[in-house]
Amino acid sequence: MANGNENKKNAKSFKWVSKLGFGNVEEIDTIPNPRDDDVLIIVMGPTGVGKSTFIQKVTMSQDVVVGHKLKSCTRDLSWHQLPESQTKGFENRRVFLIDTPGFDDTFDDDSQILKRITAWLAKSYSSQMPIAGIVYMNDITQKRMFGSTRMNLTMFQKLCGEESFQKVVMATSQWDTLSNESIGTAREEQLKTNFWKDVLDGNATYMAMKEEDSLTAIINHILATYRMIEQGHLMVAETLKIQDEIVVLEKSLPATSAGQELRYTLQELMELQKAALKNVHDEERKKAIEEKMKQLGDQVSGLKMSFSERFRRFFRFGK
Ligand SMILES: Nc1nc2c(ncn2[C@@H]2O[C@H](COP(=O)(O)OP(=O)(O)OP(=O)(O)O)[C@@H](O)[C@H]2O)c(=O)[nH]1
Ligand SMILES: [Mg+2]
């Protein structure tokens, strides 16, 4: 990963814009009139875990769109400024929470979601607005780490990169909907010792969203950590991995860790659909599976590396 000075020097480059399939950087809707002392906190996690609800509560913003459980609601990234009363230590600076769409294997556009998140992060970084922290959320009521929950976790890890884990808060939400708190405590332990272990071992912080106070505590923790980073007391990568890969290393999206991960995941999903098709005799159901396979296939094709990129990688000419 490039060091801080090198990053700053390269950060003005917008060469990546056409590689991501945009004609013009203006097509990517990010915070207008960016300032290099703006503070950005990204909120990520699977669909329906309560990302928008969390942002709505801490920013008291009326613009945050909260959805229903079963259907993915947030499709684009949006930003919401924290009131000044909540930005202790960052007076006269703007602190934004960034709402992101979750990856969702029931939809046909996970590769579009990756592109949108990547473009947003790349433009913010090229505009000299580094990411202060990330909140990754998971719903504590979820019994199992099934498909899309696991997919979101892996994609978050690939986008963020382990060098930035210290800026991350891993948070569990929706404790109020548990019939018994001890169920949540057991799941929390499983997350800490199993699924979230790598991220927590990389110095991310675990926090439970139990009372209203705990939401503010998460923001305060991220701001306090970022202050230490800015003052040079903590050494944490300035860029997220995807920003480094796209803006500094000038990789195409399919050549990034997140791009490759998504391609593998979608290929796996295609294999599962193919296996399912063998046992289906109902024509209508068959058609639906074939349609899903086609959508997955189109996404996989879009995430294939170009010949020259594969060639360079094969002979280790590229980085
Ligand atoms: N009881 C309870 N419900 C919650 C909580 N957080 C969110 N919800 C509900 O869960 C549903 C989904 O919440 P959202 O905030 O839209 O979730 P999201 O993570 O932004 O979802 P996407 O935008 O689809 O990715 C909504 O009906 C919320 O009202 C919580 O802490 N407790
Ligand atoms: Mg949302």
Short mmCIF file of C-alpha atoms and ligand atoms in Angstrom, two decimals:
data_model
loop_
_atom_site.label_atom_id
_atom_site.label_comp_id
_atom_site.label_asym_id
_atom_site.label_seq_id
_atom_site.Cartn_x
_atom_site.Cartn_y
_atom_site.Cartn_z
CA MET A 1 0.00 0.00 0.00
CA ALA A 2 1.30 3.45 -0.87
CA ASN A 3 2.37 5.70 1.99
CA GLY A 4 0.49 8.86 3.02
CA ASN A 5 2.59 11.41 1.11
CA GLU A 6 2.56 9.38 -2.07
CA ASN A 7 -1.21 9.02 -1.77
CA LYS A 8 -1.76 12.75 -1.34
CA LYS A 9 0.33 13.40 -4.45
CA ASN A 10 -1.65 10.89 -6.49
CA ALA A 11 -5.00 11.73 -5.01
CA LYS A 12 -5.81 14.40 -7.59
CA SER A 13 -5.73 11.87 -10.42
CA PHE A 14 -9.09 11.10 -12.01
CA LYS A 15 -7.69 8.59 -14.53
CA TRP A 16 -9.85 5.86 -13.04
CA VAL A 17 -13.13 7.53 -14.12
CA SER A 18 -13.29 6.07 -17.64
CA LYS A 19 -11.99 2.68 -16.42
CA LEU A 20 -15.06 2.44 -14.18
CA GLY A 21 -17.26 3.16 -17.20
CA PHE A 22 -18.11 6.80 -16.50
CA GLY A 23 -17.83 9.48 -19.17
CA ASN A 24 -17.24 12.25 -16.68
CA VAL A 25 -16.45 12.47 -12.97
CA GLU A 26 -19.51 14.73 -12.52
CA GLU A 27 -21.70 11.68 -13.18
CA ILE A 28 -20.68 10.37 -9.76
CA ASP A 29 -22.80 12.04 -7.15
CA THR A 30 -20.66 12.78 -4.08
CA ILE A 31 -20.61 15.52 -1.43
CA PRO A 32 -20.62 18.87 -3.25
CA ASN A 33 -17.90 21.45 -2.54
CA PRO A 34 -15.65 18.96 -0.75
CA ARG A 35 -13.20 20.27 1.83
CA ASP A 36 -9.98 18.46 2.65
CA ASP A 37 -10.82 18.66 6.37
CA ASP A 38 -14.23 16.98 5.95
CA VAL A 39 -14.68 13.86 8.06
CA LEU A 40 -16.41 10.88 6.43
CA ILE A 41 -17.79 7.85 8.25
CA ILE A 42 -19.04 5.01 6.04
CA VAL A 43 -21.88 2.77 7.23
CA MET A 44 -21.98 -0.70 5.67
CA GLY A 45 -23.74 -4.01 6.20
CA PRO A 46 -26.39 -6.33 4.74
CA THR A 47 -29.83 -5.13 3.69
CA GLY A 48 -32.29 -4.45 6.49
CA VAL A 49 -29.83 -4.45 9.42
CA GLY A 50 -30.73 -0.82 10.21
CA LYS A 51 -27.97 1.25 8.57
CA SER A 52 -30.34 4.04 7.51
CA THR A 53 -32.15 3.93 10.86
CA PHE A 54 -28.83 4.38 12.70
CA ILE A 55 -27.89 7.32 10.47
CA GLN A 56 -31.34 8.87 10.87
CA LYS A 57 -31.10 8.64 14.66
CA VAL A 58 -27.62 10.13 15.06
CA THR A 59 -27.93 12.86 12.44
CA MET A 60 -31.59 13.63 13.16
CA SER A 61 -31.86 14.04 9.40
CA GLN A 62 -35.27 13.88 7.74
CA ASP A 63 -33.75 12.87 4.39
CA VAL A 64 -32.68 9.35 5.35
CA VAL A 65 -34.83 6.71 3.70
CA VAL A 66 -35.61 3.79 6.00
CA GLY A 67 -37.00 0.67 4.36
CA HIS A 68 -38.83 -2.53 5.08
CA LYS A 69 -37.13 -5.67 6.24
CA LEU A 70 -37.54 -7.92 3.25
CA LYS A 71 -36.75 -5.60 0.40
CA SER A 72 -33.50 -3.78 -0.11
CA CYS A 73 -34.22 -0.06 0.29
CA THR A 74 -31.04 2.02 -0.06
CA ARG A 75 -29.80 1.65 -3.68
CA ASP A 76 -27.45 4.64 -3.95
CA LEU A 77 -24.98 6.15 -1.55
CA SER A 78 -26.15 9.21 0.34
CA TRP A 79 -24.55 11.51 2.91
CA HIS A 80 -25.95 13.09 6.05
CA GLN A 81 -24.17 15.68 8.15
CA LEU A 82 -23.89 15.24 11.91
CA PRO A 83 -25.12 18.22 13.93
CA GLU A 84 -22.24 20.24 15.42
CA SER A 85 -23.33 19.28 18.92
CA GLN A 86 -22.17 15.73 18.09
CA THR A 87 -18.76 16.49 16.63
CA LYS A 88 -16.68 17.16 19.72
CA GLY A 89 -13.03 17.77 18.87
CA PHE A 90 -13.91 18.54 15.26
CA GLU A 91 -15.35 22.03 15.69
CA ASN A 92 -15.74 24.02 12.46
CA ARG A 93 -15.39 20.84 10.43
CA ARG A 94 -18.13 18.89 8.67
CA VAL A 95 -18.68 15.29 9.76
CA PHE A 96 -20.78 13.14 7.38
CA LEU A 97 -22.26 9.68 7.72
CA ILE A 98 -22.43 7.86 4.40
CA ASP A 99 -25.32 5.44 3.84
CA THR A 100 -24.49 2.57 1.49
CA PRO A 101 -26.49 -0.16 -0.24
CA GLY A 102 -25.90 -3.71 0.98
CA PHE A 103 -24.96 -6.51 -1.41
CA ASP A 104 -28.00 -8.64 -1.90
CA ASP A 105 -27.89 -11.91 -3.78
CA THR A 106 -31.64 -11.83 -4.44
CA PHE A 107 -31.13 -8.87 -6.77
CA ASP A 108 -29.55 -8.82 -10.17
CA ASP A 109 -27.23 -5.91 -9.66
CA ASP A 110 -24.55 -6.71 -7.10
CA SER A 111 -21.91 -5.72 -9.63
CA GLN A 112 -23.68 -2.35 -10.02
CA ILE A 113 -23.63 -1.91 -6.25
CA LEU A 114 -19.89 -2.62 -6.21
CA LYS A 115 -19.39 -0.10 -9.02
CA ARG A 116 -21.42 2.58 -7.21
CA ILE A 117 -19.60 2.12 -3.90
CA THR A 118 -16.21 2.02 -5.64
CA ALA A 119 -16.90 5.14 -7.72
CA TRP A 120 -18.09 7.06 -4.66
CA LEU A 121 -15.03 6.12 -2.61
CA ALA A 122 -12.64 6.76 -5.49
CA LYS A 123 -14.07 10.21 -6.20
CA SER A 124 -14.04 11.18 -2.51
CA TYR A 125 -10.43 10.11 -2.26
CA SER A 126 -9.46 11.87 -5.48
CA SER A 127 -11.14 14.96 -4.01
CA GLN A 128 -8.81 14.61 -0.99
CA MET A 129 -11.52 13.52 1.45
CA PRO A 130 -10.14 10.52 3.36
CA ILE A 131 -12.36 8.10 5.25
CA ALA A 132 -12.23 8.63 9.02
CA GLY A 133 -13.97 5.41 9.95
CA ILE A 134 -16.37 2.64 9.01
CA VAL A 135 -19.30 1.19 10.93
CA TYR A 136 -20.09 -2.36 9.81
CA MET A 137 -23.47 -3.54 11.12
CA ASN A 138 -25.15 -6.87 11.56
CA ASP A 139 -28.60 -7.65 12.92
CA ILE A 140 -28.24 -9.57 16.22
CA THR A 141 -31.59 -11.33 15.62
CA GLN A 142 -30.14 -13.22 12.65
CA LYS A 143 -29.77 -16.88 13.53
CA ARG A 144 -27.29 -17.86 10.85
CA MET A 145 -24.58 -16.35 8.69
CA PHE A 146 -26.39 -17.26 5.49
CA GLY A 147 -25.57 -16.29 1.89
CA SER A 148 -25.93 -12.55 1.60
CA THR A 149 -24.85 -11.86 5.21
CA ARG A 150 -21.60 -13.67 4.62
CA MET A 151 -21.24 -12.06 1.20
CA ASN A 152 -21.56 -8.56 2.70
CA LEU A 153 -18.96 -9.32 5.35
CA THR A 154 -16.44 -10.59 2.80
CA MET A 155 -17.08 -7.70 0.42
CA PHE A 156 -16.63 -5.22 3.29
CA GLN A 157 -13.30 -6.86 4.19
CA LYS A 158 -12.09 -6.71 0.59
CA LEU A 159 -13.18 -3.09 0.10
CA CYS A 160 -11.70 -1.93 3.39
CA GLY A 161 -8.46 -3.95 3.58
CA GLU A 162 -6.89 -5.12 6.81
CA GLU A 163 -4.63 -2.07 7.04
CA SER A 164 -7.75 -0.01 7.81
CA PHE A 165 -9.42 -2.36 10.32
CA GLN A 166 -8.38 -0.13 13.21
CA LYS A 167 -10.75 2.52 11.88
CA VAL A 168 -13.67 0.06 11.96
CA VAL A 169 -16.45 -0.46 14.48
CA MET A 170 -18.20 -3.83 14.14
CA ALA A 171 -21.68 -3.24 15.55
CA THR A 172 -24.68 -5.42 16.31
CA SER A 173 -28.15 -3.88 15.91
CA GLN A 174 -31.81 -4.55 16.77
CA TRP A 175 -31.24 -5.86 20.31
CA ASP A 176 -34.69 -4.49 21.24
CA THR A 177 -36.40 -7.10 19.06
CA LEU A 178 -34.84 -10.10 20.88
CA SER A 179 -37.20 -12.00 23.15
CA ASN A 180 -34.33 -12.65 25.52
CA GLU A 181 -31.02 -10.77 25.70
CA SER A 182 -29.09 -13.96 26.45
CA ILE A 183 -29.81 -15.15 22.89
CA GLY A 184 -28.05 -12.04 21.65
CA THR A 185 -25.15 -12.53 24.02
CA ALA A 186 -24.57 -16.04 22.64
CA ARG A 187 -24.69 -14.77 19.03
CA GLU A 188 -22.41 -11.89 19.91
CA GLU A 189 -19.86 -14.40 21.24
CA GLN A 190 -20.12 -16.44 18.04
CA LEU A 191 -19.50 -13.35 15.91
CA LYS A 192 -16.52 -12.32 18.03
CA THR A 193 -14.87 -15.72 18.09
CA ASN A 194 -15.73 -16.84 14.58
CA PHE A 195 -17.11 -14.68 11.76
CA TRP A 196 -15.76 -11.32 12.94
CA LYS A 197 -12.55 -12.69 14.48
CA ASP A 198 -10.21 -11.62 11.66
CA VAL A 199 -11.49 -8.05 11.64
CA LEU A 200 -11.40 -7.77 15.44
CA ASP A 201 -7.91 -9.31 15.53
CA GLY A 202 -6.96 -6.54 13.09
CA ASN A 203 -7.81 -4.06 15.89
CA ALA A 204 -11.37 -3.20 14.90
CA THR A 205 -13.64 -2.41 17.86
CA TYR A 206 -16.82 -4.30 18.74
CA MET A 207 -19.82 -2.29 19.99
CA ALA A 208 -23.43 -3.33 20.60
CA MET A 209 -26.25 -0.95 19.66
CA LYS A 210 -28.39 -1.55 22.72
CA GLU A 211 -29.47 1.81 24.11
CA GLU A 212 -29.73 5.16 22.29
CA ASP A 213 -26.48 6.20 24.01
CA SER A 214 -24.61 3.39 22.30
CA LEU A 215 -25.22 4.97 18.87
CA THR A 216 -23.51 8.20 19.93
CA ALA A 217 -20.78 6.16 21.62
CA ILE A 218 -19.93 4.60 18.24
CA ILE A 219 -19.56 8.02 16.61
CA ASN A 220 -17.49 9.31 19.55
CA HIS A 221 -15.21 6.28 19.35
CA ILE A 222 -14.59 6.75 15.62
CA LEU A 223 -13.93 10.47 16.02
CA ALA A 224 -11.55 9.90 18.96
CA THR A 225 -9.63 7.27 16.95
CA TYR A 226 -9.47 9.54 13.92
CA ARG A 227 -8.17 12.40 16.05
CA MET A 228 -5.31 10.15 17.20
CA ILE A 229 -4.60 9.22 13.58
CA GLU A 230 -4.56 12.87 12.50
CA GLN A 231 -2.26 13.77 15.39
CA GLY A 232 0.12 10.99 14.40
CA HIS A 233 -0.41 8.89 17.55
CA LEU A 234 -1.87 5.98 15.57
CA MET A 235 -0.55 4.64 12.28
CA VAL A 236 -3.44 3.46 10.11
CA ALA A 237 -3.62 3.39 6.30
CA GLU A 238 -5.06 6.62 4.93
CA THR A 239 -6.78 4.86 2.05
CA LEU A 240 -9.23 2.01 2.06
CA LYS A 241 -7.96 -0.88 -0.03
CA ILE A 242 -10.35 -0.20 -2.91
CA GLN A 243 -9.28 3.48 -3.04
CA ASP A 244 -5.64 2.45 -3.16
CA GLU A 245 -6.28 -0.10 -5.90
CA ILE A 246 -8.41 2.19 -8.08
CA VAL A 247 -6.90 5.66 -7.58
CA VAL A 248 -3.26 4.98 -6.70
CA LEU A 249 -2.54 1.65 -8.43
CA GLU A 250 -4.94 2.44 -11.33
CA LYS A 251 -6.41 -1.08 -11.45
CA SER A 252 -9.64 -1.82 -13.25
CA LEU A 253 -12.55 -2.89 -11.03
CA PRO A 254 -12.36 -6.60 -12.04
CA ALA A 255 -8.67 -6.63 -11.03
CA THR A 256 -9.33 -5.37 -7.49
CA SER A 257 -9.71 -7.74 -4.52
CA ALA A 258 -13.38 -6.79 -4.17
CA GLY A 259 -14.02 -7.27 -7.91
CA GLN A 260 -12.43 -10.71 -7.88
CA GLU A 261 -14.27 -11.72 -4.72
CA LEU A 262 -17.62 -10.72 -6.21
CA ARG A 263 -16.87 -12.66 -9.39
CA TYR A 264 -16.10 -15.84 -7.37
CA THR A 265 -19.23 -15.40 -5.27
CA LEU A 266 -21.47 -14.90 -8.30
CA GLN A 267 -19.88 -17.91 -10.01
CA GLU A 268 -20.62 -20.01 -6.91
CA LEU A 269 -24.22 -18.80 -6.94
CA MET A 270 -24.46 -19.83 -10.59
CA GLU A 271 -23.24 -23.34 -9.72
CA LEU A 272 -25.87 -23.57 -6.98
CA GLN A 273 -28.62 -22.52 -9.39
CA LYS A 274 -27.36 -25.03 -11.95
CA ALA A 275 -27.53 -27.84 -9.36
CA ALA A 276 -31.01 -26.71 -8.28
CA LEU A 277 -32.23 -26.76 -11.89
CA LYS A 278 -31.62 -30.53 -12.11
CA ASN A 279 -34.27 -31.23 -9.48
CA VAL A 280 -36.91 -28.84 -10.77
CA HIS A 281 -39.64 -30.10 -13.08
CA ASP A 282 -42.10 -27.26 -12.88
CA GLU A 283 -41.71 -25.20 -16.09
CA GLU A 284 -42.37 -21.83 -14.51
CA ARG A 285 -39.87 -22.44 -11.71
CA LYS A 286 -37.34 -23.67 -14.27
CA LYS A 287 -37.73 -20.45 -16.25
CA ALA A 288 -37.18 -18.34 -13.14
CA ILE A 289 -33.95 -20.20 -12.32
CA GLU A 290 -32.72 -19.88 -15.90
CA GLU A 291 -33.42 -16.15 -15.81
CA LYS A 292 -31.49 -15.82 -12.53
CA MET A 293 -28.60 -17.79 -14.08
CA LYS A 294 -28.54 -15.44 -17.05
CA GLN A 295 -28.42 -12.38 -14.77
CA LEU A 296 -25.61 -13.93 -12.77
CA GLY A 297 -23.75 -14.87 -15.97
CA ASP A 298 -24.01 -11.30 -17.29
CA GLN A 299 -22.58 -9.95 -14.04
CA VAL A 300 -19.73 -12.49 -14.06
CA SER A 301 -18.84 -11.53 -17.66
CA GLY A 302 -18.75 -7.86 -16.68
CA LEU A 303 -16.28 -8.69 -13.91
CA LYS A 304 -13.78 -10.51 -16.12
CA MET A 305 -10.35 -8.95 -16.35
CA SER A 306 -9.29 -7.69 -19.78
CA PHE A 307 -6.78 -9.75 -21.75
CA SER A 308 -4.01 -7.16 -21.26
CA GLU A 309 -4.63 -7.07 -17.52
CA ARG A 310 -4.48 -10.85 -17.26
CA PHE A 311 -1.35 -10.84 -19.42
CA ARG A 312 0.37 -8.22 -17.24
CA ARG A 313 -0.64 -10.06 -14.09
CA PHE A 314 0.58 -13.40 -15.49
CA PHE A 315 4.02 -11.98 -16.20
CA ARG A 316 3.95 -9.83 -13.05
CA PHE A 317 4.42 -6.63 -15.03
CA GLY A 318 1.56 -5.01 -13.17
CA LYS A 319 1.35 -4.22 -9.47
N1 LIG B 1 -37.05 -2.80 16.27
C1 LIG B 1 -36.08 -2.25 15.54
N2 LIG B 1 -36.28 -2.11 14.22
C2 LIG B 1 -35.27 -1.56 13.51
C3 LIG B 1 -34.04 -1.17 14.08
N3 LIG B 1 -33.23 -0.70 13.11
C4 LIG B 1 -33.94 -0.79 11.97
N4 LIG B 1 -35.16 -1.30 12.19
C5 LIG B 1 -36.20 -1.56 11.18
O1 LIG B 1 -35.66 -2.45 10.20
C6 LIG B 1 -36.11 -2.08 8.89
C7 LIG B 1 -34.91 -1.83 7.97
O2 LIG B 1 -34.18 -0.72 8.47
P1 LIG B 1 -33.27 0.19 7.53
O3 LIG B 1 -32.67 1.23 8.43
O4 LIG B 1 -33.97 0.66 6.32
O5 LIG B 1 -32.17 -0.88 7.11
P2 LIG B 1 -30.96 -0.71 6.06
O6 LIG B 1 -29.81 -1.44 6.64
O7 LIG B 1 -30.75 0.72 5.77
O8 LIG B 1 -31.51 -1.50 4.81
P3 LIG B 1 -31.17 -1.30 3.23
O9 LIG B 1 -31.26 0.15 2.92
O10 LIG B 1 -32.20 -2.10 2.53
O11 LIG B 1 -29.78 -1.84 3.02
C8 LIG B 1 -37.00 -0.86 9.07
O12 LIG B 1 -38.33 -1.30 9.10
C9 LIG B 1 -36.57 -0.29 10.42
O13 LIG B 1 -37.61 0.42 11.03
C10 LIG B 1 -33.86 -1.35 15.49
O14 LIG B 1 -32.82 -1.09 16.08
N5 LIG B 1 -34.92 -1.90 16.16
MG MG B 2 -30.89 1.77 4.02
#
